[in-house]
């Protein structure tokens, strides 16, 4: 257990450092948005490109990982949405954000740094695969559901899908995945200066992303109906990894080669991360800011214990 804590403690110490630095006034909360923008637009794309471009395509596209993580996430999305609508009697919009909270992980800012400490050889590949799943399937689907729910179920699906597709074409992470796959497929050898420049950006992603997450937590409150978000937090930190593990167990039954243990561990840990950091930002656009921010804060605090537990089980 001390070995596990040695892995998780540095992650949360960096998050705490970002929180303290922002709370004390050393940095403004707006500065964290600048840090996050740098990570999202430059550091993480460089990291993803680097991970994909320097591997053969057969080492990148793991069907078992893609199927396990995708259908595990879709399973949680469906369960949360149906639970919200049928059992909790929530609106379509609120049920959609409940589904988003339990099915979309913070793969980039928190997941990747933890994977680098646990399963470093497959961390970059796992991040690239998660970016494909989350940005090409999960987020467009959930945003389309949110728009449909905001219109009371009367919105035009094709317009929402078209808008989502346009946004994805400009997403730096998606562009990095596309460029990395092109280089991998063509088996190009990039010049050494280019590789070193990309590496410099990529190396800045881990610590800076965690520091920015800590600063973004300043100002969030636990008083905004924390009891209502507890099921969402449990579903994300416990239900999502169990769903991915379930699908990973079933995938070999249809003839797909099972994942190697490090990649299987990476899939489970990615699913066990808190929800994506822009969850409250997306919620603000749909009138769900308070609930989303409270869920994120409780999820971040709780994940210290749940992630330690998952790592202990994987050990």
Short mmCIF file of N, CA and C in Angstrom, two decimals, residues 45-191:
data_model
loop_
_atom_site.label_atom_id
_atom_site.label_comp_id
_atom_site.label_asym_id
_atom_site.label_seq_id
_atom_site.Cartn_x
_atom_site.Cartn_y
_atom_site.Cartn_z
N UNK A 45 -1.38 17.86 -27.44
CA UNK A 45 -1.27 17.43 -28.85
C UNK A 45 0.13 16.94 -29.21
N UNK A 46 1.16 17.62 -28.68
CA UNK A 46 2.53 17.15 -28.95
C UNK A 46 2.76 15.77 -28.35
N UNK A 47 2.23 15.56 -27.15
CA UNK A 47 2.39 14.27 -26.49
C UNK A 47 1.69 13.16 -27.28
N UNK A 48 0.46 13.41 -27.71
CA UNK A 48 -0.31 12.41 -28.45
C UNK A 48 0.35 12.13 -29.79
N UNK A 49 0.75 13.19 -30.49
CA UNK A 49 1.43 13.01 -31.78
C UNK A 49 2.68 12.18 -31.61
N UNK A 50 3.46 12.49 -30.59
CA UNK A 50 4.70 11.78 -30.32
C UNK A 50 4.44 10.30 -30.06
N UNK A 51 3.39 10.02 -29.25
CA UNK A 51 3.09 8.63 -28.89
C UNK A 51 2.65 7.82 -30.11
N UNK A 52 1.90 8.45 -31.01
CA UNK A 52 1.37 7.72 -32.16
C UNK A 52 2.37 7.67 -33.32
N UNK A 53 3.06 8.77 -33.58
CA UNK A 53 3.94 8.84 -34.75
C UNK A 53 5.16 7.93 -34.62
N UNK A 54 5.59 7.65 -33.40
CA UNK A 54 6.81 6.86 -33.22
C UNK A 54 6.52 5.37 -33.00
N UNK A 55 5.28 4.95 -33.26
CA UNK A 55 4.93 3.53 -33.16
C UNK A 55 4.34 3.05 -34.49
N UNK A 56 4.52 1.78 -34.75
CA UNK A 56 3.87 1.19 -35.91
C UNK A 56 2.37 1.11 -35.65
N UNK A 57 1.59 1.19 -36.71
CA UNK A 57 0.14 1.23 -36.57
C UNK A 57 -0.39 0.00 -35.84
N UNK A 58 0.27 -1.15 -35.98
CA UNK A 58 -0.16 -2.36 -35.29
C UNK A 58 0.02 -2.26 -33.78
N UNK A 59 0.95 -1.38 -33.35
CA UNK A 59 1.17 -1.18 -31.91
C UNK A 59 0.23 -0.14 -31.32
N UNK A 60 -0.51 0.59 -32.18
CA UNK A 60 -1.35 1.68 -31.72
C UNK A 60 -2.81 1.27 -31.63
N UNK A 61 -3.34 0.73 -32.71
CA UNK A 61 -4.77 0.41 -32.76
C UNK A 61 -5.01 -0.96 -32.15
N UNK A 62 -5.37 -0.96 -30.91
CA UNK A 62 -5.67 -2.19 -30.18
C UNK A 62 -7.19 -2.39 -30.16
N UNK A 63 -7.73 -3.30 -30.99
CA UNK A 63 -9.19 -3.47 -31.05
C UNK A 63 -9.81 -3.78 -29.69
N UNK A 64 -9.13 -4.60 -28.88
CA UNK A 64 -9.71 -4.96 -27.58
C UNK A 64 -9.84 -3.73 -26.69
N UNK A 65 -8.85 -2.85 -26.69
CA UNK A 65 -8.92 -1.63 -25.89
C UNK A 65 -10.04 -0.72 -26.38
N UNK A 66 -10.08 -0.51 -27.70
CA UNK A 66 -11.10 0.37 -28.27
C UNK A 66 -12.50 -0.14 -27.95
N UNK A 67 -12.73 -1.43 -28.15
CA UNK A 67 -14.05 -2.00 -27.90
C UNK A 67 -14.40 -1.96 -26.42
N UNK A 68 -13.44 -2.32 -25.57
CA UNK A 68 -13.71 -2.37 -24.13
C UNK A 68 -14.03 -1.00 -23.57
N UNK A 69 -13.20 -0.03 -23.92
CA UNK A 69 -13.41 1.30 -23.34
C UNK A 69 -14.64 1.98 -23.95
N UNK A 70 -14.82 1.82 -25.25
CA UNK A 70 -15.97 2.47 -25.91
C UNK A 70 -17.28 1.91 -25.39
N UNK A 71 -17.43 0.59 -25.41
CA UNK A 71 -18.72 0.02 -25.03
C UNK A 71 -18.92 0.04 -23.51
N UNK A 72 -17.83 0.02 -22.73
CA UNK A 72 -17.98 0.23 -21.30
C UNK A 72 -18.49 1.63 -21.00
N UNK A 73 -17.98 2.62 -21.72
CA UNK A 73 -18.43 4.01 -21.54
C UNK A 73 -19.87 4.18 -22.01
N UNK A 74 -20.21 3.58 -23.15
CA UNK A 74 -21.59 3.68 -23.64
C UNK A 74 -22.57 2.98 -22.71
N UNK A 75 -22.13 1.88 -22.09
CA UNK A 75 -22.97 1.19 -21.12
C UNK A 75 -23.28 2.09 -19.94
N UNK A 76 -22.26 2.79 -19.40
CA UNK A 76 -22.47 3.70 -18.28
C UNK A 76 -23.33 4.88 -18.69
N UNK A 77 -23.13 5.38 -19.90
CA UNK A 77 -23.96 6.48 -20.40
C UNK A 77 -25.43 6.08 -20.40
N UNK A 78 -25.72 4.90 -20.94
CA UNK A 78 -27.11 4.44 -21.03
C UNK A 78 -27.70 4.19 -19.64
N UNK A 79 -26.94 3.55 -18.75
CA UNK A 79 -27.44 3.27 -17.41
C UNK A 79 -27.74 4.56 -16.65
N UNK A 80 -26.83 5.54 -16.74
CA UNK A 80 -27.03 6.80 -16.02
C UNK A 80 -28.21 7.57 -16.58
N UNK A 81 -28.35 7.59 -17.90
CA UNK A 81 -29.45 8.34 -18.50
C UNK A 81 -30.80 7.72 -18.13
N UNK A 82 -30.89 6.41 -18.24
CA UNK A 82 -32.14 5.72 -17.89
C UNK A 82 -32.45 5.88 -16.40
N UNK A 83 -31.42 5.79 -15.56
CA UNK A 83 -31.63 5.98 -14.12
C UNK A 83 -32.15 7.39 -13.83
N UNK A 84 -31.54 8.38 -14.48
CA UNK A 84 -31.99 9.76 -14.28
C UNK A 84 -33.42 9.98 -14.72
N UNK A 85 -33.79 9.42 -15.85
CA UNK A 85 -35.14 9.65 -16.40
C UNK A 85 -36.19 8.83 -15.68
N UNK A 86 -35.92 7.54 -15.46
CA UNK A 86 -36.95 6.64 -14.94
C UNK A 86 -37.02 6.62 -13.41
N UNK A 87 -35.87 6.54 -12.75
CA UNK A 87 -35.86 6.39 -11.29
C UNK A 87 -35.85 7.73 -10.56
N UNK A 88 -34.99 8.66 -11.02
CA UNK A 88 -34.88 9.94 -10.34
C UNK A 88 -35.79 11.01 -10.90
N UNK A 89 -36.47 10.70 -12.01
CA UNK A 89 -37.44 11.62 -12.62
C UNK A 89 -36.80 12.96 -12.98
N UNK A 90 -35.59 12.91 -13.51
CA UNK A 90 -34.90 14.13 -13.92
C UNK A 90 -35.28 14.51 -15.35
N UNK A 91 -34.99 15.74 -15.70
CA UNK A 91 -35.25 16.19 -17.07
C UNK A 91 -34.27 15.52 -18.04
N UNK A 92 -34.56 15.64 -19.33
CA UNK A 92 -33.66 15.08 -20.35
C UNK A 92 -32.27 15.71 -20.26
N UNK A 93 -32.24 17.03 -20.04
CA UNK A 93 -30.96 17.73 -19.99
C UNK A 93 -30.16 17.31 -18.77
N UNK A 94 -30.80 17.27 -17.59
CA UNK A 94 -30.09 16.90 -16.37
C UNK A 94 -29.63 15.44 -16.43
N UNK A 95 -30.44 14.58 -17.01
CA UNK A 95 -30.05 13.17 -17.16
C UNK A 95 -28.86 13.04 -18.10
N UNK A 96 -28.82 13.89 -19.13
CA UNK A 96 -27.69 13.87 -20.05
C UNK A 96 -26.39 14.24 -19.35
N UNK A 97 -26.45 15.26 -18.46
CA UNK A 97 -25.23 15.65 -17.75
C UNK A 97 -24.85 14.63 -16.70
N UNK A 98 -25.81 13.92 -16.16
CA UNK A 98 -25.49 12.81 -15.27
C UNK A 98 -24.76 11.72 -16.07
N UNK A 99 -25.24 11.44 -17.27
CA UNK A 99 -24.59 10.45 -18.13
C UNK A 99 -23.19 10.89 -18.53
N UNK A 100 -23.01 12.18 -18.82
CA UNK A 100 -21.69 12.70 -19.17
C UNK A 100 -20.73 12.55 -18.01
N UNK A 101 -21.20 12.81 -16.80
CA UNK A 101 -20.34 12.74 -15.62
C UNK A 101 -19.81 11.36 -15.34
N UNK A 102 -20.60 10.32 -15.62
CA UNK A 102 -20.16 8.96 -15.28
C UNK A 102 -19.45 8.26 -16.43
N UNK A 103 -19.47 8.82 -17.64
CA UNK A 103 -18.93 8.10 -18.79
C UNK A 103 -17.73 8.77 -19.45
N UNK A 104 -17.37 9.98 -19.04
CA UNK A 104 -16.25 10.70 -19.67
C UNK A 104 -15.19 11.00 -18.62
N UNK A 105 -13.98 10.49 -18.82
CA UNK A 105 -12.91 10.63 -17.85
C UNK A 105 -11.98 11.80 -18.18
N UNK A 106 -11.25 12.24 -17.16
CA UNK A 106 -10.20 13.22 -17.35
C UNK A 106 -8.93 12.48 -17.77
N UNK A 107 -8.93 12.01 -19.00
CA UNK A 107 -7.83 11.17 -19.49
C UNK A 107 -6.53 11.95 -19.64
N UNK A 108 -6.63 13.20 -20.03
CA UNK A 108 -5.45 13.97 -20.38
C UNK A 108 -4.75 14.58 -19.17
N UNK A 109 -5.50 15.32 -18.34
CA UNK A 109 -4.89 16.10 -17.27
C UNK A 109 -4.52 15.24 -16.06
N UNK A 110 -5.30 14.20 -15.77
CA UNK A 110 -5.03 13.37 -14.59
C UNK A 110 -4.67 11.94 -14.98
N UNK A 111 -5.40 11.37 -15.93
CA UNK A 111 -5.18 9.99 -16.31
C UNK A 111 -3.77 9.73 -16.82
N UNK A 112 -3.30 10.56 -17.74
CA UNK A 112 -1.97 10.31 -18.32
C UNK A 112 -0.85 10.40 -17.29
N UNK A 113 -0.81 11.44 -16.42
CA UNK A 113 0.27 11.45 -15.41
C UNK A 113 0.28 10.22 -14.52
N UNK A 114 -0.90 9.71 -14.17
CA UNK A 114 -0.95 8.51 -13.32
C UNK A 114 -0.48 7.28 -14.11
N UNK A 115 -0.88 7.17 -15.37
CA UNK A 115 -0.42 6.05 -16.18
C UNK A 115 1.10 6.09 -16.38
N UNK A 116 1.66 7.29 -16.47
CA UNK A 116 3.11 7.40 -16.62
C UNK A 116 3.85 6.82 -15.41
N UNK A 117 3.21 6.87 -14.25
CA UNK A 117 3.81 6.31 -13.05
C UNK A 117 3.54 4.82 -12.90
N UNK A 118 2.41 4.36 -13.46
CA UNK A 118 2.00 2.96 -13.28
C UNK A 118 2.40 2.07 -14.45
N UNK A 119 2.07 2.49 -15.67
CA UNK A 119 2.31 1.67 -16.87
C UNK A 119 2.88 2.56 -17.98
N UNK A 120 4.05 3.13 -17.73
CA UNK A 120 4.64 4.13 -18.62
C UNK A 120 4.76 3.68 -20.08
N UNK A 121 5.16 2.43 -20.40
CA UNK A 121 5.33 2.05 -21.80
C UNK A 121 4.06 2.17 -22.65
N UNK A 122 2.89 2.04 -22.03
CA UNK A 122 1.65 2.09 -22.82
C UNK A 122 0.85 3.36 -22.53
N UNK A 123 1.39 4.27 -21.73
CA UNK A 123 0.62 5.45 -21.32
C UNK A 123 0.25 6.33 -22.51
N UNK A 124 1.21 6.61 -23.39
CA UNK A 124 0.93 7.47 -24.53
C UNK A 124 -0.07 6.86 -25.50
N UNK A 125 0.07 5.56 -25.74
CA UNK A 125 -0.86 4.87 -26.64
C UNK A 125 -2.27 4.86 -26.05
N UNK A 126 -2.38 4.59 -24.74
CA UNK A 126 -3.68 4.60 -24.08
C UNK A 126 -4.33 5.97 -24.16
N UNK A 127 -3.54 7.02 -23.98
CA UNK A 127 -4.09 8.37 -24.08
C UNK A 127 -4.59 8.65 -25.50
N UNK A 128 -3.81 8.25 -26.50
CA UNK A 128 -4.24 8.45 -27.88
C UNK A 128 -5.54 7.73 -28.19
N UNK A 129 -5.67 6.49 -27.71
CA UNK A 129 -6.90 5.72 -27.94
C UNK A 129 -8.09 6.37 -27.22
N UNK A 130 -7.85 6.87 -26.00
CA UNK A 130 -8.92 7.54 -25.28
C UNK A 130 -9.37 8.82 -25.98
N UNK A 131 -8.41 9.55 -26.53
CA UNK A 131 -8.75 10.77 -27.26
C UNK A 131 -9.64 10.43 -28.45
N UNK A 132 -9.33 9.35 -29.15
CA UNK A 132 -10.15 8.92 -30.28
C UNK A 132 -11.58 8.62 -29.82
N UNK A 133 -11.71 7.83 -28.75
CA UNK A 133 -13.02 7.42 -28.26
C UNK A 133 -13.82 8.62 -27.74
N UNK A 134 -13.17 9.44 -26.92
CA UNK A 134 -13.89 10.53 -26.25
C UNK A 134 -14.25 11.66 -27.20
N UNK A 135 -13.34 11.99 -28.13
CA UNK A 135 -13.56 13.15 -29.00
C UNK A 135 -14.32 12.82 -30.28
N UNK A 136 -14.27 11.57 -30.70
CA UNK A 136 -14.97 11.20 -31.93
C UNK A 136 -16.31 10.54 -31.68
N UNK A 137 -16.55 10.03 -30.47
CA UNK A 137 -17.80 9.33 -30.19
C UNK A 137 -18.54 9.92 -28.98
N UNK A 138 -17.90 9.88 -27.81
CA UNK A 138 -18.60 10.19 -26.57
C UNK A 138 -19.07 11.65 -26.49
N UNK A 139 -18.16 12.59 -26.64
CA UNK A 139 -18.53 14.00 -26.49
C UNK A 139 -19.50 14.47 -27.57
N UNK A 140 -19.28 14.15 -28.87
CA UNK A 140 -20.28 14.55 -29.86
C UNK A 140 -21.66 13.98 -29.56
N UNK A 141 -21.73 12.71 -29.12
CA UNK A 141 -23.02 12.10 -28.80
C UNK A 141 -23.68 12.82 -27.62
N UNK A 142 -22.91 13.09 -26.57
CA UNK A 142 -23.47 13.72 -25.37
C UNK A 142 -23.88 15.17 -25.64
N UNK A 143 -23.10 15.89 -26.43
CA UNK A 143 -23.47 17.26 -26.76
C UNK A 143 -24.72 17.30 -27.63
N UNK A 144 -24.84 16.33 -28.52
CA UNK A 144 -26.07 16.24 -29.31
C UNK A 144 -27.27 15.95 -28.42
N UNK A 145 -27.09 15.07 -27.42
CA UNK A 145 -28.17 14.78 -26.47
C UNK A 145 -28.51 16.01 -25.64
N UNK A 146 -27.48 16.79 -25.25
CA UNK A 146 -27.72 18.00 -24.46
C UNK A 146 -28.52 19.02 -25.26
N UNK A 147 -28.15 19.22 -26.52
CA UNK A 147 -28.90 20.16 -27.37
C UNK A 147 -30.33 19.68 -27.56
N UNK A 148 -30.49 18.39 -27.76
CA UNK A 148 -31.83 17.81 -27.92
C UNK A 148 -32.65 18.00 -26.64
N UNK A 149 -31.99 17.80 -25.48
CA UNK A 149 -32.68 17.97 -24.21
C UNK A 149 -33.02 19.41 -23.92
N UNK A 150 -32.17 20.35 -24.30
CA UNK A 150 -32.45 21.76 -24.08
C UNK A 150 -33.65 22.23 -24.88
N UNK A 151 -33.84 21.61 -26.03
CA UNK A 151 -35.00 21.94 -26.85
C UNK A 151 -36.24 21.16 -26.45
N UNK A 152 -36.15 20.43 -25.32
CA UNK A 152 -37.30 19.65 -24.88
C UNK A 152 -37.57 18.44 -25.74
N UNK A 153 -36.53 17.97 -26.44
CA UNK A 153 -36.71 16.79 -27.28
C UNK A 153 -37.17 17.13 -28.68
N UNK A 154 -37.26 18.44 -29.00
CA UNK A 154 -37.76 18.80 -30.32
C UNK A 154 -36.71 19.33 -31.26
N UNK A 155 -35.45 19.33 -30.83
CA UNK A 155 -34.38 19.85 -31.67
C UNK A 155 -34.05 18.94 -32.84
N UNK A 156 -33.44 19.51 -33.85
CA UNK A 156 -33.06 18.74 -35.04
C UNK A 156 -31.71 18.08 -34.82
N UNK A 157 -31.70 16.75 -34.83
CA UNK A 157 -30.47 15.99 -34.54
C UNK A 157 -29.39 16.27 -35.59
N UNK A 158 -29.80 16.38 -36.87
CA UNK A 158 -28.79 16.52 -37.92
C UNK A 158 -28.04 17.84 -37.81
N UNK A 159 -28.70 18.90 -37.33
CA UNK A 159 -28.02 20.18 -37.15
C UNK A 159 -27.00 20.10 -36.02
N UNK A 160 -27.38 19.44 -34.93
CA UNK A 160 -26.46 19.29 -33.80
C UNK A 160 -25.25 18.47 -34.19
N UNK A 161 -25.47 17.37 -34.92
CA UNK A 161 -24.37 16.52 -35.36
C UNK A 161 -23.43 17.28 -36.29
N UNK A 162 -23.98 18.10 -37.17
CA UNK A 162 -23.16 18.88 -38.10
C UNK A 162 -22.30 19.89 -37.34
N UNK A 163 -22.88 20.56 -36.34
CA UNK A 163 -22.12 21.52 -35.54
C UNK A 163 -21.01 20.82 -34.76
N UNK A 164 -21.33 19.65 -34.20
CA UNK A 164 -20.31 18.91 -33.45
C UNK A 164 -19.16 18.48 -34.36
N UNK A 165 -19.47 18.06 -35.58
CA UNK A 165 -18.44 17.65 -36.52
C UNK A 165 -17.52 18.81 -36.88
N UNK A 166 -18.10 20.00 -37.05
CA UNK A 166 -17.28 21.16 -37.35
C UNK A 166 -16.33 21.50 -36.21
N UNK A 167 -16.83 21.39 -34.96
CA UNK A 167 -15.97 21.66 -33.81
C UNK A 167 -14.84 20.63 -33.71
N UNK A 168 -15.15 19.37 -34.00
CA UNK A 168 -14.14 18.33 -33.91
C UNK A 168 -13.02 18.53 -34.92
N UNK A 169 -13.34 19.05 -36.07
CA UNK A 169 -12.33 19.27 -37.11
C UNK A 169 -11.30 20.31 -36.68
N UNK A 170 -11.64 21.14 -35.68
CA UNK A 170 -10.72 22.17 -35.19
C UNK A 170 -10.09 21.79 -33.85
N UNK A 171 -10.45 20.64 -33.30
CA UNK A 171 -9.95 20.23 -31.99
C UNK A 171 -8.47 19.84 -32.10
N UNK A 172 -7.57 20.49 -31.31
CA UNK A 172 -6.13 20.19 -31.42
C UNK A 172 -5.80 18.74 -31.12
N UNK A 173 -6.53 18.11 -30.17
CA UNK A 173 -6.25 16.72 -29.83
C UNK A 173 -6.61 15.80 -30.99
N UNK A 174 -7.73 16.07 -31.63
CA UNK A 174 -8.15 15.26 -32.77
C UNK A 174 -7.18 15.45 -33.93
N UNK A 175 -6.74 16.68 -34.16
CA UNK A 175 -5.77 16.95 -35.21
C UNK A 175 -4.45 16.23 -34.92
N UNK A 176 -4.06 16.18 -33.64
CA UNK A 176 -2.82 15.48 -33.27
C UNK A 176 -2.95 13.98 -33.51
N UNK A 177 -4.10 13.40 -33.18
CA UNK A 177 -4.34 11.98 -33.44
C UNK A 177 -4.27 11.70 -34.93
N UNK A 178 -4.91 12.56 -35.74
CA UNK A 178 -4.91 12.37 -37.20
C UNK A 178 -3.49 12.45 -37.76
N UNK A 179 -2.74 13.48 -37.35
CA UNK A 179 -1.36 13.63 -37.85
C UNK A 179 -0.48 12.47 -37.40
N UNK A 180 -0.64 12.04 -36.15
CA UNK A 180 0.17 10.92 -35.66
C UNK A 180 -0.13 9.63 -36.40
N UNK A 181 -1.40 9.38 -36.68
CA UNK A 181 -1.77 8.17 -37.42
C UNK A 181 -1.25 8.22 -38.85
N UNK A 182 -1.26 9.41 -39.47
CA UNK A 182 -0.76 9.54 -40.84
C UNK A 182 0.73 9.22 -40.88
N UNK A 183 1.50 9.77 -39.93
CA UNK A 183 2.94 9.50 -39.88
C UNK A 183 3.20 8.03 -39.61
N UNK A 184 2.39 7.44 -38.71
CA UNK A 184 2.57 6.03 -38.40
C UNK A 184 2.28 5.14 -39.61
N UNK A 185 1.19 5.43 -40.31
CA UNK A 185 0.81 4.63 -41.48
C UNK A 185 1.83 4.77 -42.61
N UNK A 186 2.35 5.99 -42.81
CA UNK A 186 3.30 6.21 -43.90
C UNK A 186 4.71 5.78 -43.52
N UNK A 187 4.93 5.48 -42.22
CA UNK A 187 6.24 5.05 -41.71
C UNK A 187 7.34 6.07 -42.02
N UNK A 188 6.96 7.36 -41.92
CA UNK A 188 7.93 8.43 -42.12
C UNK A 188 8.86 8.53 -40.91
N UNK A 189 10.09 8.91 -41.15
CA UNK A 189 11.05 9.19 -40.07
C UNK A 189 11.23 10.69 -39.97
N UNK A 190 10.79 11.27 -38.89
CA UNK A 190 10.87 12.72 -38.72
C UNK A 190 12.30 13.14 -38.41
N UNK A 191 12.70 14.34 -38.82
CA UNK A 191 14.05 14.85 -38.50
C UNK A 191 14.24 14.95 -36.99
#
